[in-house]
Tab-separated table of C-alpha atoms in Angstrom:
chain	number	residue	atom	x	y	z
A	1	ASN	CA	0.000	0.000	0.000
A	2	TYR	CA	0.980	3.653	-0.223
A	3	MET	CA	2.325	3.911	3.340
A	4	LYS	CA	4.659	0.940	2.806
A	5	GLN	CA	5.844	2.473	-0.471
A	6	MET	CA	6.607	5.698	1.435
A	7	ALA	CA	8.545	3.744	4.084
A	8	LYS	CA	10.629	2.102	1.336
A	9	GLY	CA	11.322	5.463	-0.315
A	10	GLU	CA	9.365	4.503	-3.450
A	11	LYS	CA	6.870	7.354	-2.942
A	12	LYS	CA	7.966	10.821	-1.853
A	13	PRO	CA	4.994	13.105	-1.241
A	14	TYR	CA	5.693	16.805	-0.933
A	15	VAL	CA	2.372	17.503	0.781
A	16	PHE	CA	0.983	14.960	3.195
A	17	HIS	CA	-1.905	15.722	5.548
A	18	MET	CA	-2.927	13.258	8.224
A	19	CYS	CA	-6.620	14.068	8.303
A	20	TRP	CA	-7.604	10.795	9.972
A	21	THR	CA	-5.834	11.490	13.245
A	22	LEU	CA	-7.656	12.317	16.459
A	23	ASN	CA	-5.644	15.398	17.412
A	24	ARG	CA	-2.445	17.394	16.887
A	25	GLU	CA	-0.437	15.138	19.213
A	26	ASP	CA	-1.271	12.108	17.050
A	27	LYS	CA	-0.455	14.025	13.851
A	28	VAL	CA	2.997	14.981	15.156
A	29	ALA	CA	3.667	11.437	16.404
A	30	TYR	CA	2.736	9.923	13.024
A	31	MET	CA	4.760	12.510	11.104
A	32	LYS	CA	7.830	11.810	13.273
A	33	GLN	CA	7.338	8.063	12.917
A	34	MET	CA	7.158	8.382	9.120
A	35	GLY	CA	10.279	10.557	8.914
A	36	MET	CA	8.275	13.568	7.788
A	37	TRP	CA	8.935	15.923	10.736
A	38	TYR	CA	11.613	18.623	10.490
A	39	LEU	CA	10.710	21.082	13.255
A	40	ASN	CA	13.077	21.097	16.233
A	41	ASP	CA	11.323	20.638	19.583
A	42	LYS	CA	12.651	23.945	20.930
A	43	CYS	CA	10.489	25.781	18.370
A	44	VAL	CA	7.192	23.960	18.962
A	45	GLY	CA	4.540	26.309	20.313
A	46	LYS	CA	6.691	29.429	19.941
A	47	LYS	CA	5.802	32.551	17.969
A	48	ALA	CA	7.975	33.004	14.883
A	49	ALA	CA	8.910	36.555	15.876
A	50	SER	CA	10.528	35.287	19.091
A	51	LEU	CA	12.818	32.813	17.322
A	52	GLY	CA	15.053	35.053	15.214
A	53	ASP	CA	16.465	33.130	12.249
A	54	ILE	CA	13.798	30.454	11.999
A	55	ASN	CA	15.553	28.415	9.316
A	56	ASN	CA	18.672	27.888	11.407
A	57	ALA	CA	16.945	27.738	14.790
A	58	CYS	CA	13.978	25.533	13.935
A	59	CYS	CA	14.399	23.580	10.706
A	60	SER	CA	16.291	20.309	10.841
A	61	ALA	CA	18.199	19.319	7.691
A	62	GLU	CA	17.348	15.683	8.424
A	63	PRO	CA	13.982	14.293	9.499
A	64	ILE	CA	13.414	13.946	13.231
A	65	ILE	CA	12.439	10.282	13.552
A	66	GLU	CA	10.905	8.813	16.683
A	67	CYS	CA	8.896	5.642	17.259
A	68	PHE	CA	5.551	5.764	19.031
A	69	TYR	CA	3.468	2.771	17.872
A	70	GLN	CA	4.443	-0.566	16.367
A	71	ASP	CA	1.115	-0.988	14.566
A	72	LYS	CA	1.216	2.313	12.639
A	73	ALA	CA	3.164	3.165	9.501
A	74	SER	CA	6.820	3.962	10.168
A	75	ILE	CA	9.988	4.712	8.230
A	76	ILE	CA	11.965	2.464	10.602
A	77	PRO	CA	10.800	-0.656	12.460
A	78	CYS	CA	9.132	0.311	15.758
A	79	LYS	CA	8.766	-3.227	17.072
A	80	ASP	CA	9.615	-2.259	20.680
A	81	SER	CA	6.932	0.435	20.806
A	82	PRO	CA	3.423	-0.196	22.175
A	83	GLN	CA	0.372	-0.786	19.982
A	84	LYS	CA	-1.970	2.137	19.314
A	85	ASP	CA	-4.909	-0.133	18.534
A	86	LYS	CA	-5.247	-3.151	20.820
A	87	GLY	CA	-4.977	-6.456	18.988
A	88	SER	CA	-3.556	-5.007	15.766
A	89	ARG	CA	-0.419	-6.367	14.121
A	90	SER	CA	2.914	-4.665	13.627
A	91	PHE	CA	3.307	-2.480	10.531
A	92	TRP	CA	6.591	-4.293	9.881
């Protein structure tokens, strides 16, 4: 499916919106898990005017990857992470 093709690097979307998620916390978790998050934590929730040079202060050159759930799409195996949906199988 499309998410597995993204994980393998076969598909590279330039706009990807996670409209099925419950809230912002889930969206950020899924984006990080898919290797699609580039905003440094120190800039989250801050006003742009307070950050100075946003590109250097906030934008990571490499994706910020973190595992949250083993049963959701991920760019790396997240086998040691808990399940989001009880009884579901690992994405990998």
